[in-house]
Short mmCIF file of C-alpha atoms in Angstrom, two decimals:
data_model
loop_
_atom_site.label_atom_id
_atom_site.label_comp_id
_atom_site.label_asym_id
_atom_site.label_seq_id
_atom_site.Cartn_x
_atom_site.Cartn_y
_atom_site.Cartn_z
CA MET A 150 0.00 0.00 0.00
CA SER A 151 1.35 3.42 -0.91
CA VAL A 152 0.28 6.84 0.25
CA GLU A 153 -0.16 9.74 -2.13
CA ILE A 154 -0.38 13.35 -1.02
CA ILE A 155 -3.15 15.28 -2.76
CA VAL A 156 -2.71 19.05 -2.88
CA ARG A 157 -5.98 20.95 -2.42
CA LEU A 158 -4.47 24.42 -2.75
CA ASP A 159 -6.62 25.28 -5.76
CA VAL A 160 -9.79 24.47 -3.81
CA MET A 161 -8.81 26.73 -0.92
CA MET A 162 -7.81 29.52 -3.30
CA ALA A 163 -11.23 29.31 -4.95
CA ARG A 164 -12.98 29.39 -1.56
CA ARG A 165 -10.98 32.45 -0.54
CA LYS A 166 -11.43 34.04 -4.00
CA ILE A 167 -7.72 34.79 -4.37
CA ARG A 168 -5.79 34.65 -7.63
CA GLY A 169 -2.49 32.86 -8.00
CA ARG A 170 -0.64 36.06 -8.84
CA ASP A 171 -1.90 37.75 -5.68
CA LEU A 172 -1.20 34.76 -3.42
CA ALA A 173 2.30 34.26 -4.82
CA ALA A 174 3.14 37.92 -4.20
CA GLN A 175 1.68 37.78 -0.68
CA ILE A 176 3.75 34.76 0.41
CA GLY A 177 6.91 35.66 -1.51
CA ILE A 178 7.21 32.92 -4.14
CA THR A 179 6.97 33.01 -7.93
CA GLU A 180 3.73 32.31 -9.75
CA GLN A 181 5.48 29.39 -11.43
CA ASN A 182 6.40 27.81 -8.07
CA LEU A 183 2.85 28.34 -6.82
CA SER A 184 1.56 26.65 -9.97
CA LEU A 185 3.86 23.68 -9.37
CA LEU A 186 2.59 23.44 -5.79
CA LYS A 187 -1.04 23.58 -6.94
CA SER A 188 -0.49 20.80 -9.46
CA GLY A 189 1.32 18.60 -6.94
CA LYS A 190 4.40 18.40 -9.17
CA VAL A 191 6.82 19.04 -6.33
CA LYS A 192 8.68 16.54 -4.18
CA GLY A 193 8.28 18.62 -1.05
CA VAL A 194 7.34 21.95 0.44
CA ARG A 195 9.18 23.93 3.09
CA PHE A 196 7.36 24.33 6.37
CA GLU A 197 7.95 28.08 6.10
CA THR A 198 6.14 28.17 2.74
CA LEU A 199 3.31 26.00 4.09
CA ALA A 200 2.97 28.31 7.10
CA ARG A 201 2.82 31.37 4.84
CA LEU A 202 0.17 29.72 2.66
CA CYS A 203 -1.90 28.88 5.72
CA ALA A 204 -1.59 32.42 7.09
CA ALA A 205 -2.54 33.99 3.76
CA LEU A 206 -5.49 31.63 3.24
CA ASP A 207 -6.53 31.54 6.92
CA CYS A 208 -6.47 27.75 7.04
CA GLN A 209 -4.63 24.76 8.47
CA PRO A 210 -2.12 22.52 6.63
CA GLY A 211 -4.72 19.75 6.54
CA ASP A 212 -6.96 22.02 4.48
CA LEU A 213 -4.29 22.14 1.77
CA LEU A 214 -2.84 18.61 1.91
CA GLU A 215 -4.60 15.27 2.06
CA ALA A 216 -3.17 11.77 2.28
CA ALA A 217 -4.82 9.16 0.09
CA SER A 218 -3.79 5.53 0.28
CA SER A 219 -3.87 3.33 -2.77
CA SER A 220 -3.50 -0.38 -2.80
CA PRO A 221 -1.59 -2.09 -5.59
CA GLY A 222 -3.86 -3.04 -8.45
#
């Protein structure tokens, strides 16, 4: 059984009605890096970046990241 991390950043951004450009500027990363985070195409995220995202979106890390287990087919 493997565990996959699902990034729900896009959902939270939609709920908060904030655009990627604005969020990236607010937390101090590039739009491209934010896009990579949203798509889940990163191997990891710094706790500092996660904390800034949570502060900007007024949420908890669990609102942005979800663990989903998948069993081998």
